[in-house]
Amino acid sequence: MENNNIQPEKSNTKKMFVIIAGIIVVAVIAILLVLLLNKEPKTSSSKNSNTSTNTNTSSNTNTNTNENKKEPVIDADYVSVQYKNEHGLSYINDIAVKGEQIKVPFITFDTSDADKVNKEIKDLYTEYESRIKESTKCMETEEDIPCGIHSIGYKTYTTDDILSIVVLMASSATSVPIPDYLVYSFDSKTGKLLTLEDLLTKKGMTKEQLIQSSLESIKQFAMSEDYKDSGMLEKMTEIENFIRKNIDLNQTKITAESGVAYFIGDTKGFNIITTLYSDWENESFVQILYLQ
């Protein structure tokens, strides 16, 4: 009898254990479901928040890019205001700026080539600043002596991916200015200084074709109304020899004594800066010509 009483008691205990275990399992599953349901919206919110942040960051980046975008060439800010306001030569070859005696460029490319050119131009400014000081001093003390007028201006040309910068330096003790030039060509995408060979490659020309085109344009200039009696046509051999002698020197400073430079102008074609000769008092002068 005792055994019969014990068996039901054990059976009841077992049933209670199974029930409690089931309740625990259900509770755990319910908790897990609640956690999963709560976690998903938070993740979605987090994603939206990140997307919004990224969008704002992108917007800020674009704004900063636009704000930091610079023109490839700007006026150099080291030029003394008093020299800007002095009235020098009003114009020559449409480069010098009317009403401004000195205006020089500053190239903003972050390259060693741009740094090199900016130094050359600043050295030029320093040289002309000294000349202007001397001229100003002369005019203050010697009223009857021509003291000279000095002017610097520049012009830029951008065609395709070529940026050309032509700096004009003009000095005059009389009414006729004597010009010199600095000429540079840059790749506007990379900031690399381009050689004549680079320009020829971009334009699909040979050096000999360029020389012959130059001579043809010079002949047309020599036959123009102003120069048809100058004897320049008779000097064509001398002019050709000068061009052939100087074309490979890759000089950036062009004067009446040395240098031949080419640059790409508004017409997307070559322009030449070179010395021309005439019989007018054995005159030589530097001239810019567009090549046909």
C-alpha atoms as a printed R data frame, in Angstrom:
    type eleno elety resid chain resno      x       y       z
1   ATOM     1    CA   MET     A     1  0.000   0.000   0.000
2   ATOM     2    CA   GLU     A     2  2.826   2.281   0.750
3   ATOM     3    CA   ASN     A     3  4.247   1.860  -2.778
4   ATOM     4    CA   ASN     A     4  0.933   2.807  -4.383
5   ATOM     5    CA   ASN     A     5  0.898   6.077  -2.456
6   ATOM     6    CA   ILE     A     6  4.444   7.048  -3.476
7   ATOM     7    CA   GLN     A     7  4.056   6.490  -7.294
8   ATOM     8    CA   PRO     A     8  1.328   9.073  -7.890
9   ATOM     9    CA   GLU     A     9  3.318  11.618  -5.909
10  ATOM    10    CA   LYS     A    10  6.366  11.151  -8.137
11  ATOM    11    CA   SER     A    11  4.195  11.365 -11.242
12  ATOM    12    CA   ASN     A    12  2.727  14.662 -10.107
13  ATOM    13    CA   THR     A    13  6.195  16.103  -9.446
14  ATOM    14    CA   LYS     A    14  7.327  15.142 -12.931
15  ATOM    15    CA   LYS     A    15  4.315  16.783 -14.490
16  ATOM    16    CA   MET     A    16  4.952  19.987 -12.566
17  ATOM    17    CA   PHE     A    17  8.574  20.038 -13.748
18  ATOM    18    CA   VAL     A    18  7.527  19.640 -17.407
19  ATOM    19    CA   ILE     A    19  4.963  22.439 -17.060
20  ATOM    20    CA   ILE     A    20  7.465  24.813 -15.442
21  ATOM    21    CA   ALA     A    21 10.089  24.023 -18.099
22  ATOM    22    CA   GLY     A    22  7.560  24.686 -20.838
23  ATOM    23    CA   ILE     A    23  6.634  28.011 -19.291
24  ATOM    24    CA   ILE     A    24 10.316  28.981 -19.113
25  ATOM    25    CA   VAL     A    25 10.897  28.039 -22.771
26  ATOM    26    CA   VAL     A    26  7.853  30.029 -23.885
27  ATOM    27    CA   ALA     A    27  8.990  32.992 -21.808
28  ATOM    28    CA   VAL     A    28 12.497  32.866 -23.304
29  ATOM    29    CA   ILE     A    29 11.077  32.674 -26.835
30  ATOM    30    CA   ALA     A    30  8.769  35.611 -26.087
31  ATOM    31    CA   ILE     A    31 11.654  37.685 -24.741
32  ATOM    32    CA   LEU     A    32 13.762  36.886 -27.792
33  ATOM    33    CA   LEU     A    33 10.919  37.889 -30.117
34  ATOM    34    CA   VAL     A    34 10.465  41.182 -28.267
35  ATOM    35    CA   LEU     A    35 14.194  41.896 -28.475
36  ATOM    36    CA   LEU     A    36 14.292  41.126 -32.179
37  ATOM    37    CA   LEU     A    37 11.260  43.271 -32.887
38  ATOM    38    CA   ASN     A    38 12.706  46.168 -30.903
39  ATOM    39    CA   LYS     A    39 16.165  45.815 -32.467
40  ATOM    40    CA   GLU     A    40 15.026  46.040 -36.104
41  ATOM    41    CA   PRO     A    41 13.433  49.488 -35.907
42  ATOM    42    CA   LYS     A    42 16.489  50.752 -34.061
43  ATOM    43    CA   THR     A    43 18.764  49.430 -36.813
44  ATOM    44    CA   SER     A    44 16.564  51.003 -39.443
45  ATOM    45    CA   SER     A    45 16.616  54.294 -37.551
46  ATOM    46    CA   SER     A    46 20.357  54.017 -37.224
47  ATOM    47    CA   LYS     A    47 20.671  53.432 -40.957
48  ATOM    48    CA   ASN     A    48 18.469  56.428 -41.677
49  ATOM    49    CA   SER     A    49 20.515  58.477 -39.286
50  ATOM    50    CA   ASN     A    50 23.760  57.382 -40.959
51  ATOM    51    CA   THR     A    51 22.309  58.015 -44.391
52  ATOM    52    CA   SER     A    52 21.293  61.483 -43.300
53  ATOM    53    CA   THR     A    53 24.737  62.079 -41.835
54  ATOM    54    CA   ASN     A    54 26.415  60.854 -45.007
55  ATOM    55    CA   THR     A    55 24.168  63.047 -47.104
56  ATOM    56    CA   ASN     A    56 25.021  66.056 -44.990
57  ATOM    57    CA   THR     A    57 28.714  65.186 -45.133
58  ATOM    58    CA   SER     A    58 28.501  64.845 -48.902
59  ATOM    59    CA   SER     A    59 26.694  68.164 -49.093
60  ATOM    60    CA   ASN     A    60 29.352  69.786 -46.928
61  ATOM    61    CA   THR     A    61 32.095  68.270 -49.073
62  ATOM    62    CA   ASN     A    62 30.510  69.615 -52.232
63  ATOM    63    CA   THR     A    63 30.106  73.033 -50.626
64  ATOM    64    CA   ASN     A    64 33.721  73.056 -49.515
65  ATOM    65    CA   THR     A    65 34.873  71.921 -52.949
66  ATOM    66    CA   ASN     A    66 32.979  74.767 -54.582
67  ATOM    67    CA   GLU     A    67 34.267  77.233 -52.021
68  ATOM    68    CA   ASN     A    68 37.861  76.054 -52.428
69  ATOM    69    CA   LYS     A    69 37.774  75.970 -56.213
70  ATOM    70    CA   LYS     A    70 40.258  78.508 -57.539
71  ATOM    71    CA   GLU     A    71 40.841  80.150 -60.840
72  ATOM    72    CA   PRO     A    72 44.090  78.815 -62.359
73  ATOM    73    CA   VAL     A    73 45.466  82.356 -62.687
74  ATOM    74    CA   ILE     A    74 44.790  85.352 -60.445
75  ATOM    75    CA   ASP     A    75 46.389  88.765 -59.972
76  ATOM    76    CA   ALA     A    76 49.431  88.518 -57.716
77  ATOM    77    CA   ASP     A    77 48.664  90.165 -54.376
78  ATOM    78    CA   TYR     A    78 52.238  91.217 -53.653
79  ATOM    79    CA   VAL     A    79 52.098  94.102 -56.149
80  ATOM    80    CA   SER     A    80 52.302  97.445 -54.375
81  ATOM    81    CA   VAL     A    81 49.041  99.395 -54.553
82  ATOM    82    CA   GLN     A    82 50.865 102.594 -55.444
83  ATOM    83    CA   TYR     A    83 52.245 100.994 -58.605
84  ATOM    84    CA   LYS     A    84 48.833  99.626 -59.560
85  ATOM    85    CA   ASN     A    85 47.414 103.126 -59.410
86  ATOM    86    CA   GLU     A    86 50.212 104.793 -61.362
87  ATOM    87    CA   HIS     A    87 49.342 105.497 -64.990
88  ATOM    88    CA   GLY     A    88 51.910 103.879 -67.212
89  ATOM    89    CA   LEU     A    89 51.593 102.656 -70.779
90  ATOM    90    CA   SER     A    90 47.935 102.327 -71.579
91  ATOM    91    CA   TYR     A    91 48.203  99.372 -73.963
92  ATOM    92    CA   ILE     A    92 50.417  97.419 -76.293
93  ATOM    93    CA   ASN     A    93 49.328  94.365 -78.247
94  ATOM    94    CA   ASP     A    94 46.146  94.392 -76.125
95  ATOM    95    CA   ILE     A    95 48.001  92.979 -73.130
96  ATOM    96    CA   ALA     A    96 49.079  95.800 -70.832
97  ATOM    97    CA   VAL     A    97 46.154  96.978 -68.729
98  ATOM    98    CA   LYS     A    98 44.978 100.550 -69.117
99  ATOM    99    CA   GLY     A    99 45.345 102.569 -65.952
100 ATOM   100    CA   GLU     A   100 47.465  99.973 -64.172
101 ATOM   101    CA   GLN     A   101 51.211 100.152 -64.418
102 ATOM   102    CA   ILE     A   102 51.945  96.761 -62.903
103 ATOM   103    CA   LYS     A   103 49.664  93.753 -62.970
104 ATOM   104    CA   VAL     A   104 51.298  90.327 -62.842
105 ATOM   105    CA   PRO     A   105 49.791  86.833 -62.660
106 ATOM   106    CA   PHE     A   106 49.950  84.247 -59.922
107 ATOM   107    CA   ILE     A   107 49.426  80.610 -60.957
108 ATOM   108    CA   THR     A   108 47.391  78.663 -58.390
109 ATOM   109    CA   PHE     A   109 48.266  75.102 -59.457
110 ATOM   110    CA   ASP     A   110 49.779  73.116 -56.594
111 ATOM   111    CA   THR     A   111 52.759  71.909 -58.644
112 ATOM   112    CA   SER     A   112 56.497  72.486 -58.713
113 ATOM   113    CA   ASP     A   113 56.155  73.931 -62.224
114 ATOM   114    CA   ALA     A   114 53.723  76.565 -60.973
115 ATOM   115    CA   ASP     A   115 56.051  77.374 -58.061
116 ATOM   116    CA   LYS     A   116 58.943  77.828 -60.486
117 ATOM   117    CA   VAL     A   117 56.959  80.149 -62.761
118 ATOM   118    CA   ASN     A   118 55.594  82.176 -59.846
119 ATOM   119    CA   LYS     A   119 59.159  82.761 -58.631
120 ATOM   120    CA   GLU     A   120 60.279  83.923 -62.096
121 ATOM   121    CA   ILE     A   121 57.355  86.341 -62.293
122 ATOM   122    CA   LYS     A   122 57.955  87.684 -58.810
123 ATOM   123    CA   ASP     A   123 61.640  88.268 -59.667
124 ATOM   124    CA   LEU     A   124 60.448  90.171 -62.734
125 ATOM   125    CA   TYR     A   125 58.133  92.283 -60.582
126 ATOM   126    CA   THR     A   126 61.001  93.096 -58.214
127 ATOM   127    CA   GLU     A   127 63.140  94.197 -61.177
128 ATOM   128    CA   TYR     A   128 60.430  96.464 -62.600
129 ATOM   129    CA   GLU     A   129 59.539  97.836 -59.186
130 ATOM   130    CA   SER     A   130 63.146  99.012 -58.902
131 ATOM   131    CA   ARG     A   131 62.943 100.627 -62.352
132 ATOM   132    CA   ILE     A   132 59.732 102.427 -61.455
133 ATOM   133    CA   LYS     A   133 61.257 103.746 -58.232
134 ATOM   134    CA   GLU     A   134 64.177 105.136 -60.216
135 ATOM   135    CA   SER     A   135 61.816 106.688 -62.784
136 ATOM   136    CA   THR     A   136 59.721 108.270 -60.036
137 ATOM   137    CA   LYS     A   137 62.818 109.667 -58.397
138 ATOM   138    CA   CYS     A   138 64.033 110.999 -61.751
139 ATOM   139    CA   MET     A   139 60.732 112.734 -62.494
140 ATOM   140    CA   GLU     A   140 60.805 114.426 -59.117
141 ATOM   141    CA   THR     A   141 64.300 115.854 -59.619
142 ATOM   142    CA   GLU     A   142 64.934 116.143 -63.374
143 ATOM   143    CA   GLU     A   143 61.932 117.681 -65.108
144 ATOM   144    CA   ASP     A   144 63.592 118.096 -68.515
145 ATOM   145    CA   ILE     A   145 65.120 114.584 -68.754
146 ATOM   146    CA   PRO     A   146 63.088 111.622 -70.072
147 ATOM   147    CA   CYS     A   147 62.899 109.331 -67.077
148 ATOM   148    CA   GLY     A   148 61.170 106.342 -68.651
149 ATOM   149    CA   ILE     A   149 57.833 104.679 -68.144
150 ATOM   150    CA   HIS     A   150 57.515 101.000 -67.260
151 ATOM   151    CA   SER     A   151 54.475  98.791 -67.461
152 ATOM   152    CA   ILE     A   152 53.645  95.122 -66.953
153 ATOM   153    CA   GLY     A   153 50.410  93.441 -67.955
154 ATOM   154    CA   TYR     A   154 49.313  89.914 -68.797
155 ATOM   155    CA   LYS     A   155 46.717  87.957 -70.668
156 ATOM   156    CA   THR     A   156 45.591  84.338 -70.422
157 ATOM   157    CA   TYR     A   157 44.132  82.016 -73.045
158 ATOM   158    CA   THR     A   158 42.402  78.707 -72.331
159 ATOM   159    CA   THR     A   159 41.632  76.309 -75.160
160 ATOM   160    CA   ASP     A   160 40.767  72.674 -74.539
161 ATOM   161    CA   ASP     A   161 43.204  71.591 -71.802
162 ATOM   162    CA   ILE     A   162 45.899  74.182 -72.599
163 ATOM   163    CA   LEU     A   163 46.342  77.328 -70.504
164 ATOM   164    CA   SER     A   164 48.628  79.963 -72.056
165 ATOM   165    CA   ILE     A   165 49.936  82.930 -70.069
166 ATOM   166    CA   VAL     A   166 51.588  85.857 -71.850
167 ATOM   167    CA   VAL     A   167 53.194  88.533 -69.679
168 ATOM   168    CA   LEU     A   168 54.126  91.807 -71.365
169 ATOM   169    CA   MET     A   169 56.894  94.037 -70.036
170 ATOM   170    CA   ALA     A   170 57.161  97.414 -71.710
171 ATOM   171    CA   SER     A   171 59.657 100.194 -71.092
172 ATOM   172    CA   SER     A   172 59.761 103.542 -72.780
173 ATOM   173    CA   ALA     A   173 61.954 106.612 -72.524
174 ATOM   174    CA   THR     A   174 60.058 108.165 -75.443
175 ATOM   175    CA   SER     A   175 56.669 107.587 -77.020
176 ATOM   176    CA   VAL     A   176 57.545 104.164 -78.461
177 ATOM   177    CA   PRO     A   177 57.550 101.329 -75.902
178 ATOM   178    CA   ILE     A   178 60.033  98.463 -76.155
179 ATOM   179    CA   PRO     A   179 58.293  95.200 -75.252
180 ATOM   180    CA   ASP     A   180 59.662  91.996 -73.770
181 ATOM   181    CA   TYR     A   181 57.583  88.933 -72.952
182 ATOM   182    CA   LEU     A   182 57.319  85.978 -70.618
183 ATOM   183    CA   VAL     A   183 55.408  83.077 -72.162
184 ATOM   184    CA   TYR     A   184 54.162  79.937 -70.404
185 ATOM   185    CA   SER     A   185 51.862  77.077 -71.384
186 ATOM   186    CA   PHE     A   186 50.308  74.762 -68.793
187 ATOM   187    CA   ASP     A   187 48.190  71.643 -68.913
188 ATOM   188    CA   SER     A   188 45.075  73.045 -67.236
189 ATOM   189    CA   LYS     A   189 44.163  69.637 -65.770
190 ATOM   190    CA   THR     A   190 47.507  68.654 -64.250
191 ATOM   191    CA   GLY     A   191 49.308  71.981 -63.760
192 ATOM   192    CA   LYS     A   192 52.283  70.664 -65.732
193 ATOM   193    CA   LEU     A   193 54.366  73.165 -67.700
194 ATOM   194    CA   LEU     A   194 54.199  72.280 -71.398
195 ATOM   195    CA   THR     A   195 57.104  72.397 -73.838
196 ATOM   196    CA   LEU     A   196 56.840  73.271 -77.521
197 ATOM   197    CA   GLU     A   197 57.056  69.545 -78.270
198 ATOM   198    CA   ASP     A   198 54.024  68.977 -76.026
199 ATOM   199    CA   LEU     A   199 52.054  71.661 -77.880
200 ATOM   200    CA   LEU     A   200 53.024  70.227 -81.263
201 ATOM   201    CA   THR     A   201 51.877  66.766 -80.165
202 ATOM   202    CA   LYS     A   202 48.539  68.126 -78.953
203 ATOM   203    CA   LYS     A   203 48.034  69.978 -82.249
204 ATOM   204    CA   GLY     A   204 49.290  67.153 -84.472
205 ATOM   205    CA   MET     A   205 52.010  69.235 -86.151
206 ATOM   206    CA   THR     A   206 55.705  68.830 -86.818
207 ATOM   207    CA   LYS     A   207 58.283  71.462 -85.972
208 ATOM   208    CA   GLU     A   208 59.046  72.049 -89.644
209 ATOM   209    CA   GLN     A   209 55.358  72.621 -90.402
210 ATOM   210    CA   LEU     A   210 55.267  75.154 -87.592
211 ATOM   211    CA   ILE     A   211 58.329  76.987 -88.936
212 ATOM   212    CA   GLN     A   212 56.909  77.143 -92.459
213 ATOM   213    CA   SER     A   213 53.561  78.411 -91.132
214 ATOM   214    CA   SER     A   214 55.465  81.044 -89.139
215 ATOM   215    CA   LEU     A   215 57.377  82.261 -92.183
216 ATOM   216    CA   GLU     A   216 54.194  82.471 -94.241
217 ATOM   217    CA   SER     A   217 52.478  84.610 -91.593
218 ATOM   218    CA   ILE     A   218 55.546  86.852 -91.335
219 ATOM   219    CA   LYS     A   219 55.530  87.367 -95.109
220 ATOM   220    CA   GLN     A   220 51.876  88.409 -94.981
221 ATOM   221    CA   PHE     A   221 52.688  90.812 -92.149
222 ATOM   222    CA   ALA     A   222 55.624  92.218 -94.141
223 ATOM   223    CA   MET     A   223 53.292  92.919 -97.093
224 ATOM   224    CA   SER     A   224 50.715  94.748 -94.941
225 ATOM   225    CA   GLU     A   225 50.074  98.441 -95.493
226 ATOM   226    CA   ASP     A   226 52.181  99.550 -92.527
227 ATOM   227    CA   TYR     A   227 55.244  97.450 -93.386
228 ATOM   228    CA   LYS     A   228 55.244  97.001 -97.162
229 ATOM   229    CA   ASP     A   229 57.984  99.638 -97.515
230 ATOM   230    CA   SER     A   230 59.991  98.484 -94.498
231 ATOM   231    CA   GLY     A   231 62.296  96.151 -96.413
232 ATOM   232    CA   MET     A   232 61.189  93.272 -94.180
233 ATOM   233    CA   LEU     A   233 60.661  90.919 -97.117
234 ATOM   234    CA   GLU     A   234 64.311  91.332 -98.008
235 ATOM   235    CA   LYS     A   235 65.152  90.265 -94.432
236 ATOM   236    CA   MET     A   236 63.230  86.975 -94.552
237 ATOM   237    CA   THR     A   237 66.388  84.837 -94.637
238 ATOM   238    CA   GLU     A   238 67.686  86.613 -91.551
239 ATOM   239    CA   ILE     A   239 64.336  86.180 -89.813
240 ATOM   240    CA   GLU     A   240 64.178  82.478 -90.691
241 ATOM   241    CA   ASN     A   241 67.694  81.906 -89.374
242 ATOM   242    CA   PHE     A   242 66.749  83.651 -86.135
243 ATOM   243    CA   ILE     A   243 63.686  81.421 -85.685
244 ATOM   244    CA   ARG     A   244 65.576  78.201 -86.432
245 ATOM   245    CA   LYS     A   245 68.365  79.192 -84.052
246 ATOM   246    CA   ASN     A   246 66.048  79.986 -81.139
247 ATOM   247    CA   ILE     A   247 63.120  77.612 -81.542
248 ATOM   248    CA   ASP     A   248 64.760  74.728 -79.652
249 ATOM   249    CA   LEU     A   249 65.973  76.814 -76.709
250 ATOM   250    CA   ASN     A   250 62.608  76.658 -74.898
251 ATOM   251    CA   GLN     A   251 63.144  80.157 -73.556
252 ATOM   252    CA   THR     A   252 60.373  81.733 -71.537
253 ATOM   253    CA   LYS     A   253 61.678  85.313 -71.722
254 ATOM   254    CA   ILE     A   254 61.495  86.762 -75.213
255 ATOM   255    CA   THR     A   255 63.416  89.910 -76.121
256 ATOM   256    CA   ALA     A   256 64.511  91.533 -79.357
257 ATOM   257    CA   GLU     A   257 67.927  89.926 -78.912
258 ATOM   258    CA   SER     A   258 66.896  86.359 -78.174
259 ATOM   259    CA   GLY     A   259 64.058  83.936 -77.957
260 ATOM   260    CA   VAL     A   260 61.154  82.613 -79.994
261 ATOM   261    CA   ALA     A   261 57.948  81.564 -78.258
262 ATOM   262    CA   TYR     A   262 54.743  79.872 -79.338
263 ATOM   263    CA   PHE     A   263 51.427  79.776 -77.506
264 ATOM   264    CA   ILE     A   264 47.846  78.732 -78.250
265 ATOM   265    CA   GLY     A   265 45.520  81.729 -78.415
266 ATOM   266    CA   ASP     A   266 41.792  82.387 -78.591
267 ATOM   267    CA   THR     A   267 41.537  80.907 -82.076
268 ATOM   268    CA   LYS     A   268 42.894  77.545 -80.788
269 ATOM   269    CA   GLY     A   269 45.790  77.936 -83.200
270 ATOM   270    CA   PHE     A   270 49.453  78.773 -82.745
271 ATOM   271    CA   ASN     A   271 50.708  82.292 -82.192
272 ATOM   272    CA   ILE     A   272 54.375  83.201 -82.520
273 ATOM   273    CA   ILE     A   273 56.347  85.832 -80.633
274 ATOM   274    CA   THR     A   274 59.598  86.565 -82.434
275 ATOM   275    CA   THR     A   275 62.002  89.262 -83.532
276 ATOM   276    CA   LEU     A   276 61.462  90.868 -86.932
277 ATOM   277    CA   TYR     A   277 63.910  92.999 -88.918
278 ATOM   278    CA   SER     A   278 63.409  95.930 -91.244
279 ATOM   279    CA   ASP     A   279 65.563  98.461 -93.096
280 ATOM   280    CA   TRP     A   280 64.192 101.338 -91.033
281 ATOM   281    CA   GLU     A   281 67.414 102.308 -89.279
282 ATOM   282    CA   ASN     A   282 68.248  98.594 -89.121
283 ATOM   283    CA   GLU     A   283 65.351  98.241 -86.706
284 ATOM   284    CA   SER     A   284 64.533  95.021 -84.884
285 ATOM   285    CA   PHE     A   285 61.415  94.555 -82.765
286 ATOM   286    CA   VAL     A   286 59.399  91.812 -81.131
287 ATOM   287    CA   GLN     A   287 56.022  91.027 -82.654
288 ATOM   288    CA   ILE     A   288 53.110  88.662 -81.885
289 ATOM   289    CA   LEU     A   289 51.581  87.059 -84.968
290 ATOM   290    CA   TYR     A   290 48.748  84.596 -85.377
291 ATOM   291    CA   LEU     A   291 49.702  81.714 -87.661
292 ATOM   292    CA   GLN     A   292 47.320  81.085 -90.522
